[in-house]
Tab-separated table of C-alpha atoms in Angstrom:
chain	number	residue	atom	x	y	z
A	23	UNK	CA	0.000	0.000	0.000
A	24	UNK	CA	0.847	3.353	-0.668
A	25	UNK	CA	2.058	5.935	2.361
A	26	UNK	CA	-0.792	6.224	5.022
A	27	UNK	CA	-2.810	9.616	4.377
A	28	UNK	CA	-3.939	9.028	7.753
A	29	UNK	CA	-2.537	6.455	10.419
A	30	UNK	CA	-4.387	5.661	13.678
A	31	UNK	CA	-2.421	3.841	16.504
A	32	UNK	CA	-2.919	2.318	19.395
A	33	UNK	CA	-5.954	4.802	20.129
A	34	UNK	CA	-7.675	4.247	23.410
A	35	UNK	CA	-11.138	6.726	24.307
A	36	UNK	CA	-12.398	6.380	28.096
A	37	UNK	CA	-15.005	8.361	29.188
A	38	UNK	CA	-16.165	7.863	32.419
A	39	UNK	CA	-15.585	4.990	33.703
A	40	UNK	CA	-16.361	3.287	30.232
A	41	UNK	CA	-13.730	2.059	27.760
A	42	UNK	CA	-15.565	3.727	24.407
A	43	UNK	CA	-12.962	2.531	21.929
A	44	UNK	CA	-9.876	0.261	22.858
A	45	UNK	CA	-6.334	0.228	20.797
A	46	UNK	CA	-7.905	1.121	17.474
A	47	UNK	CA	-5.013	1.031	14.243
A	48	UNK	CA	-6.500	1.913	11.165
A	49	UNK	CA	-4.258	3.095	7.920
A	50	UNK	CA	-5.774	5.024	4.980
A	51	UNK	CA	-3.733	4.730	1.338
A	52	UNK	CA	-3.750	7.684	-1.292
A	53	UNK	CA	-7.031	7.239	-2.976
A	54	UNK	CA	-8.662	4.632	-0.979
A	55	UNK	CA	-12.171	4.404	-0.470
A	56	UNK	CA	-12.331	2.464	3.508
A	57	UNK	CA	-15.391	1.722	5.105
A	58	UNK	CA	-15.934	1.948	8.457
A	59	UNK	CA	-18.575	-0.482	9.186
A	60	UNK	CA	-20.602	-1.748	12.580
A	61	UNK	CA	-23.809	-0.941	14.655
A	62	UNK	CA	-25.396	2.205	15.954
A	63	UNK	CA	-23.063	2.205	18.903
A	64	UNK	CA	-20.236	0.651	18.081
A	65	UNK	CA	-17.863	3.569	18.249
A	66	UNK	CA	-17.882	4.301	15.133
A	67	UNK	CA	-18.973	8.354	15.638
A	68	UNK	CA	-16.827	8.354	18.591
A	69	UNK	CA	-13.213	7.571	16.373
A	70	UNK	CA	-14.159	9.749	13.716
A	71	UNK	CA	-14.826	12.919	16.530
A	72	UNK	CA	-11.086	11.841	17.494
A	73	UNK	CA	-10.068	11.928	13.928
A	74	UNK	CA	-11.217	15.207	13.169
A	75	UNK	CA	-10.100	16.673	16.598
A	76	UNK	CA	-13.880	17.279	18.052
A	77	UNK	CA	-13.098	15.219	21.081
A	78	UNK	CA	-9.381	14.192	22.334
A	79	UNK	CA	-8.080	10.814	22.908
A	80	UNK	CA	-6.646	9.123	25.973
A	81	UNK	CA	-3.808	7.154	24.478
A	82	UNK	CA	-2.230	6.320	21.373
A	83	UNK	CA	-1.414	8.601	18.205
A	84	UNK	CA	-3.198	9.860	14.794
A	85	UNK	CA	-1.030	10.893	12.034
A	86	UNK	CA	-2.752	12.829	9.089
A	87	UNK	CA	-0.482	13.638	6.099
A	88	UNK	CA	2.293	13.223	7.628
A	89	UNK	CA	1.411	15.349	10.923
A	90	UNK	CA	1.115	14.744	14.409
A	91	UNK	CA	-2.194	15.312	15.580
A	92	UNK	CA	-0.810	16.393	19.174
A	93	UNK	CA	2.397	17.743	17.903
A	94	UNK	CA	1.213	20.102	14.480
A	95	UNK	CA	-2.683	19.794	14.649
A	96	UNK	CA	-3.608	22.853	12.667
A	97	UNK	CA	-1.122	21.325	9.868
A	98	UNK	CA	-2.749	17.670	10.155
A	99	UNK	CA	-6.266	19.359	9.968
A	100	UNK	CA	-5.530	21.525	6.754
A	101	UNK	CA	-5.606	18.479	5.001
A	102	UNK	CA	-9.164	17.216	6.120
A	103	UNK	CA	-12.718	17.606	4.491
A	104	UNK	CA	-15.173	16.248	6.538
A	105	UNK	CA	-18.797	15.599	6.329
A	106	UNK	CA	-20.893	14.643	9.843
A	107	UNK	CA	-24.312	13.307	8.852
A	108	UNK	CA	-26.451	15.949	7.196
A	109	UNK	CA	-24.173	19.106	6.409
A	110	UNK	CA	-25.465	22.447	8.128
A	111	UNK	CA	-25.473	25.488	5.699
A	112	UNK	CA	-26.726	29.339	6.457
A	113	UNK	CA	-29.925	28.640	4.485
A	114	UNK	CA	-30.828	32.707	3.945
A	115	UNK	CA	-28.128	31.976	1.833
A	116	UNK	CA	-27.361	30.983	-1.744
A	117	UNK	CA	-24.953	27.967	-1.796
A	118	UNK	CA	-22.257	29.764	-3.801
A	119	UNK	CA	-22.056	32.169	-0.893
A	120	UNK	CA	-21.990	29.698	1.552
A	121	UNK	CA	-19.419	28.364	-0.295
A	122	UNK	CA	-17.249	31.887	-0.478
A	123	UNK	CA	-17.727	31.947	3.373
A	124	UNK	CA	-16.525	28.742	4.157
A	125	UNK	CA	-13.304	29.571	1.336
A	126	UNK	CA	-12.462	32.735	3.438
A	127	UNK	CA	-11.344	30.150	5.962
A	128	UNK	CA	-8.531	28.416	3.672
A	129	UNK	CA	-5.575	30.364	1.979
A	130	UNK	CA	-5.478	29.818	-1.612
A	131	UNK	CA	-8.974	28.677	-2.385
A	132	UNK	CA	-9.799	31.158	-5.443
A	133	UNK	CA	-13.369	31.359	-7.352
A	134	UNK	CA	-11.839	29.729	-10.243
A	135	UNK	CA	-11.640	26.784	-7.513
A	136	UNK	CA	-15.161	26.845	-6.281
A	137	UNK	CA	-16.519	27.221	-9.985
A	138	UNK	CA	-14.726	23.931	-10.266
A	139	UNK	CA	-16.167	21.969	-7.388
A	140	UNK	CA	-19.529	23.385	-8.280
A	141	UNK	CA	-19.531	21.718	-11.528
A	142	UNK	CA	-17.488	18.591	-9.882
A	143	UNK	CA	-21.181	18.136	-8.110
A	144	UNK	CA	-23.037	19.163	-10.907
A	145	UNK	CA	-24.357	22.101	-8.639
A	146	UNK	CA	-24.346	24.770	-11.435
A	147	UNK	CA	-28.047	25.102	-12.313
A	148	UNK	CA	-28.804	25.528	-8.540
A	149	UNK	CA	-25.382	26.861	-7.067
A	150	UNK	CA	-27.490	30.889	-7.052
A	151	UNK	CA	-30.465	29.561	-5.363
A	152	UNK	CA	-30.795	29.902	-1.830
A	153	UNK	CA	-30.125	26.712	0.051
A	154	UNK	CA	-33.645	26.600	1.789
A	155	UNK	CA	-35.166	25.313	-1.630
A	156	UNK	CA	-32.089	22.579	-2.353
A	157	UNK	CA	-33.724	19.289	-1.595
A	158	UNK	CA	-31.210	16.394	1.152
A	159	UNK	CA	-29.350	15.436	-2.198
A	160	UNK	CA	-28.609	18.912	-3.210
A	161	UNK	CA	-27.324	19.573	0.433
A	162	UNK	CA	-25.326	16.386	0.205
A	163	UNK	CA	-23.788	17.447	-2.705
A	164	UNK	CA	-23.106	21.171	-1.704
A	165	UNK	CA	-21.675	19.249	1.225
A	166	UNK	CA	-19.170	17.180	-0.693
A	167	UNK	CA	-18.419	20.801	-2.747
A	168	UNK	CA	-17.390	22.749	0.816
A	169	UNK	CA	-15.371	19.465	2.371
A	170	UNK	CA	-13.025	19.509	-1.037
A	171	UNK	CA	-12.824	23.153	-1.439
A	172	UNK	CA	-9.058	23.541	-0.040
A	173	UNK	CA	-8.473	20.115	-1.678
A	174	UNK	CA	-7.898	18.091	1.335
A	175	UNK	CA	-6.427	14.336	1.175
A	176	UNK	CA	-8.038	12.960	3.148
A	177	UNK	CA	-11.973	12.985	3.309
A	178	UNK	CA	-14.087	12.120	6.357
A	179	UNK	CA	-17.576	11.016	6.052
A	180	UNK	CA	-19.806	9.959	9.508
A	181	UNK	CA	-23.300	8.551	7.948
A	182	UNK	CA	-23.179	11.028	4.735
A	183	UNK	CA	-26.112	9.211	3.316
A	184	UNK	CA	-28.720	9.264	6.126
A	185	UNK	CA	-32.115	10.421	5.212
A	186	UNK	CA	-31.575	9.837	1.108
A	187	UNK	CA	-33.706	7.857	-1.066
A	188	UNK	CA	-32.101	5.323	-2.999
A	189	UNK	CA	-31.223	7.320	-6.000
A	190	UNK	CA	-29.676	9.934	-3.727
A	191	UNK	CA	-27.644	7.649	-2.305
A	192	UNK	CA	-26.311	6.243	-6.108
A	193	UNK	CA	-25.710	9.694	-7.114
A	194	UNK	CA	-24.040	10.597	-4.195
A	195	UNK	CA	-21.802	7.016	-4.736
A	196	UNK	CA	-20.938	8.165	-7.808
A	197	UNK	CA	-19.622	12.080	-7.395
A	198	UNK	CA	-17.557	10.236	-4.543
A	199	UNK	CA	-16.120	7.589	-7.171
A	200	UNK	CA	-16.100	10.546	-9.549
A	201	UNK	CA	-13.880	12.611	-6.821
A	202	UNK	CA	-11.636	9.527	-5.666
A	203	UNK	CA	-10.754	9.453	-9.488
A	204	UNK	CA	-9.983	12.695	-10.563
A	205	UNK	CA	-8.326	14.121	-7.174
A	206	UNK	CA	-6.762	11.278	-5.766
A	207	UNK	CA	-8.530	11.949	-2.389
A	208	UNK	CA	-8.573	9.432	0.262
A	209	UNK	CA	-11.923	8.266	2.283
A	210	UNK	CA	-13.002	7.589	5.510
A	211	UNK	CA	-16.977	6.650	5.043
A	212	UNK	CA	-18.569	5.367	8.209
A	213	UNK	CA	-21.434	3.873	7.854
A	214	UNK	CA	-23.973	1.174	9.327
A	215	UNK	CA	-25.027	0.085	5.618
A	216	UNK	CA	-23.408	-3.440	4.683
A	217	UNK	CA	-24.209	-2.448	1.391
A	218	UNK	CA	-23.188	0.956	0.761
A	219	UNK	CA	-19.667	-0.387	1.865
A	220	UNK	CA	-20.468	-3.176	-0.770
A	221	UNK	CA	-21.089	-1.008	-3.215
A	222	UNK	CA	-18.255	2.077	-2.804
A	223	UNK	CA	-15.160	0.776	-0.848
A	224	UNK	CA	-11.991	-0.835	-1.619
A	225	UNK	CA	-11.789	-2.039	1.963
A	226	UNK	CA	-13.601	-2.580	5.257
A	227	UNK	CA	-13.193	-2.266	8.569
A	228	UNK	CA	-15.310	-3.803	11.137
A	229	UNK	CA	-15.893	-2.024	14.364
A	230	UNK	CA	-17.674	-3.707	17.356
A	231	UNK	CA	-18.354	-2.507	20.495
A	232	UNK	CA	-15.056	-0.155	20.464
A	233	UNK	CA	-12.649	-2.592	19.008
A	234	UNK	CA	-11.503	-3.314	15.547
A	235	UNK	CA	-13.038	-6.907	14.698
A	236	UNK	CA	-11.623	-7.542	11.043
A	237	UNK	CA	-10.374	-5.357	8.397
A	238	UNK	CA	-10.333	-6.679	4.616
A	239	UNK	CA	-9.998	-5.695	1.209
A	240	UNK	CA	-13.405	-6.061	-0.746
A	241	UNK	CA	-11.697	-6.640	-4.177
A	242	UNK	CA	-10.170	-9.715	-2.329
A	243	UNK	CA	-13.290	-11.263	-1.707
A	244	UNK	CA	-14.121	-11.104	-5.232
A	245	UNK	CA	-13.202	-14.343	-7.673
A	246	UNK	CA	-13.505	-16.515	-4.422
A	247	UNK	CA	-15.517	-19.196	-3.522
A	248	UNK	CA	-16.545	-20.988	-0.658
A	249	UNK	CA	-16.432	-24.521	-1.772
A	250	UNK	CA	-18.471	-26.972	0.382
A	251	UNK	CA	-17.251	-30.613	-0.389
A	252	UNK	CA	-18.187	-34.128	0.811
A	253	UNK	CA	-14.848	-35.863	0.513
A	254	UNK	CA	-14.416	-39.867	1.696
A	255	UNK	CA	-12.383	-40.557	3.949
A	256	UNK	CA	-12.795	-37.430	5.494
A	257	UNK	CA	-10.476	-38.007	8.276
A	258	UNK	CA	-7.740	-38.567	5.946
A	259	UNK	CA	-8.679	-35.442	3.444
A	260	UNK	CA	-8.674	-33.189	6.415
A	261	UNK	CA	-4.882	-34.478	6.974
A	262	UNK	CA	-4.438	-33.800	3.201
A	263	UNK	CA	-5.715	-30.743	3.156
A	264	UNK	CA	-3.639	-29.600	5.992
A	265	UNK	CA	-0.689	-31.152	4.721
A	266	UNK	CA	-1.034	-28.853	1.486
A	267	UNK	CA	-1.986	-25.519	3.750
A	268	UNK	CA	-5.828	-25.572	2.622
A	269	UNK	CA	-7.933	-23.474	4.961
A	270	UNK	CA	-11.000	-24.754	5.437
A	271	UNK	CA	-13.764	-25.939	7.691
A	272	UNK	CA	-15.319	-28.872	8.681
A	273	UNK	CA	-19.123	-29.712	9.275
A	274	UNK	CA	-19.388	-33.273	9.886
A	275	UNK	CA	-18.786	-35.488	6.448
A	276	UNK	CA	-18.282	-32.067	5.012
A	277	UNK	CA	-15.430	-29.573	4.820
A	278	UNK	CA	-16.120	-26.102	3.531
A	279	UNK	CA	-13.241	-24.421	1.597
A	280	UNK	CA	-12.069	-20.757	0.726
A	281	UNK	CA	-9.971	-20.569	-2.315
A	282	UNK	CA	-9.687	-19.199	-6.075
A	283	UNK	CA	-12.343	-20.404	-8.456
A	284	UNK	CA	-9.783	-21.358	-10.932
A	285	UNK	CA	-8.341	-23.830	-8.336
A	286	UNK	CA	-11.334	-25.777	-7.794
A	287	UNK	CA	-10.938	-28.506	-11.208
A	288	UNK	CA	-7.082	-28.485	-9.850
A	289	UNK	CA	-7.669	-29.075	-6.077
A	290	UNK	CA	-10.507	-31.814	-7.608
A	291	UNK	CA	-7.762	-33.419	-9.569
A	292	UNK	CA	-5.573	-33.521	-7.309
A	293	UNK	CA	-7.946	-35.073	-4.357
A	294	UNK	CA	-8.266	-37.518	-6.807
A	295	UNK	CA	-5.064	-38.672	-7.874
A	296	UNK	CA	-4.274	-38.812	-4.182
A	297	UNK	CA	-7.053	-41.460	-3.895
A	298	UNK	CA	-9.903	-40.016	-2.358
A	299	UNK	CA	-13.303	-40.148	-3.585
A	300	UNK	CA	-15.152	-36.550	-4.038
A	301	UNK	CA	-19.140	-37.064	-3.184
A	302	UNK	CA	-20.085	-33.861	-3.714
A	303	UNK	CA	-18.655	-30.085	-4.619
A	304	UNK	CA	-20.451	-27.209	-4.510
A	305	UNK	CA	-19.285	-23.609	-5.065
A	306	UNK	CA	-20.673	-21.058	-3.006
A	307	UNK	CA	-19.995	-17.477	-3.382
A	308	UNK	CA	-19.342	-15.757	0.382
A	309	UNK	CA	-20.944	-12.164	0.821
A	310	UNK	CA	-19.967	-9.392	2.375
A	311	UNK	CA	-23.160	-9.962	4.525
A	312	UNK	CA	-21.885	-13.233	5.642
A	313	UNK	CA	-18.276	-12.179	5.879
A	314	UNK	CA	-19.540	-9.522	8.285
A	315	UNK	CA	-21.981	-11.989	10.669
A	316	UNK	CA	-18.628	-14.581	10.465
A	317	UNK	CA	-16.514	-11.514	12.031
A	318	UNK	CA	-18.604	-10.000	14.565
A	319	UNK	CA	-19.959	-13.556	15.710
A	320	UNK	CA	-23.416	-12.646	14.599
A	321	UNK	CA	-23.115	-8.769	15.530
A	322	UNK	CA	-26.150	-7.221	13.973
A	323	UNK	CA	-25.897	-4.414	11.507
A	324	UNK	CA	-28.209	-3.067	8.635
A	325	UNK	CA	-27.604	-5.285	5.352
């Protein structure tokens, strides 16, 4: 992977007497999309507030580009655009001008630059209108336009799509694609949806009850099947297929595999050859749903 736009480490946040989140270590590539996936009250809110420097954190250490959030944290927040749920705008106002407002708070942002994220979100029929009349998906994308204004690297989104219909939530999928593209911007996009994370990230990490349960790259799951086999002798196959560093698991007569599709004809062959009779094989794909139940030990989320 490429350097870490952002690096978490060893991040503990107590507050009270309860442990809220407990040695979180997340990493964030250049241009990576990473979900951050798990129940309403898994901590989820709570690490991004650390993240963006809303609350502090009791141990551990968050690098952003490079900088120390304790040591240099106006430098390591120059390069974060950040999104909390439903963005707030002045609504007297049009979104352009909320726009030149919130670019009066970054050096270098010129019009020529807001022009340019205003058509980026396909804003310019509206961008004059005041922002009372823009409907959620308007907001969301006038949202999107203020959090890359100063052209940050890394991206920070807590829920973005809450309260959008379905084909608010594709278009909004696809102006964050479109960004991730053209900029190069990395993304943090927490979220409860199993299939928003499906659907937009290149990886996913599970968080439970304040601890990091699994973390996974989506593209690996794909081209993999779970292959359930009934394979006589079993006793003897399950020495066989540790002997050649299968992973797999077994359910009575049965052993369920994880491996590339191609391999399946050559792992049948071989099984085989080596003198064992093969009942039964049946591909299944695994999904992201089942991944995710497999992780958390049956931790509920929204699929």
């Amino acid at each position: 992977m490429q350097s870490a736009v952002l690096k978490v480490e060893k991040v503990d946040k107590l507050i009270g007497r309860k442990m809220i989140l407990q040695d979180i270590s997340i990493d964030i590539g250049q241009g990576e999309i990473v979900g951050l996936l798990g129940p309403n009250g898994s901590g989820k809110t709570t690490l991004i507030r650390l993240i963006v420097g809303l609350m502090k954190k009791n141990n551990g250490n968050i690098m952003i580009n490079g900088y120390s959030q304790d040591e240099d944290f106006l430098k390591a927040m120059s390069s974060v655009g950040a999104i909390i749920e439903n963005p707030e705008f002045y609504s007297y106002l049009t979104g352009f001008e909320n726009l030149e407002m919130y670019a009066a708070m970054h050096d270098g942002v010129t019009e020529e630059r807001i022009q340019e994220v205003v058509e980026r979100v396909r804003l310019e029929d509206a961008i004059h209108q005041k922002v009372k009349t823009y409907s959620l998906g308007m907001k969301q994308r006038l949202g999107i336009a203020q959090a890359i204004l100063h052209r940050p690297n890394l991206l920070i989104l807590d829920e973005p799509t809450n309260g959008l219909d379905p084909a608010g939530m594709k278009e909004f999928r696809e102006h964050l694609q479109m960004l991730v593209k053209e900029e190069g911007t990395s993304v943090l996009f927490a979220t409860h949806l199993l299939h928003e994370v499906e659907e937009l990230c290149d990886r996913m990490i599970i968080i439970q009850k304040g601890q990091i349960k699994a973390s996974t790259h989506l593209r690996d799951m794909e081209g993999k099947e779970q292959v359930l086999m009934n394979i006589q002798p079993v006793e003897k196959a399950v020495s066989w297929l540790d002997a050649h560093d299968y992973t797999y698991e077994r359910n009575g007569a049965r052993v369920l595999l994880q491996l590339n599709k191609e391999r399946v004809p050559e792992l049948n062959k071989q099984l085989v050859l080596a003198g064992f009779d093969v009942l039964e094989m049946m591909p299944q794909k695994q999904s992201i749903e089942e991944a995710f139940m497999k992780w958390t030990e049956g931790g509920t989320t929204d699929a």
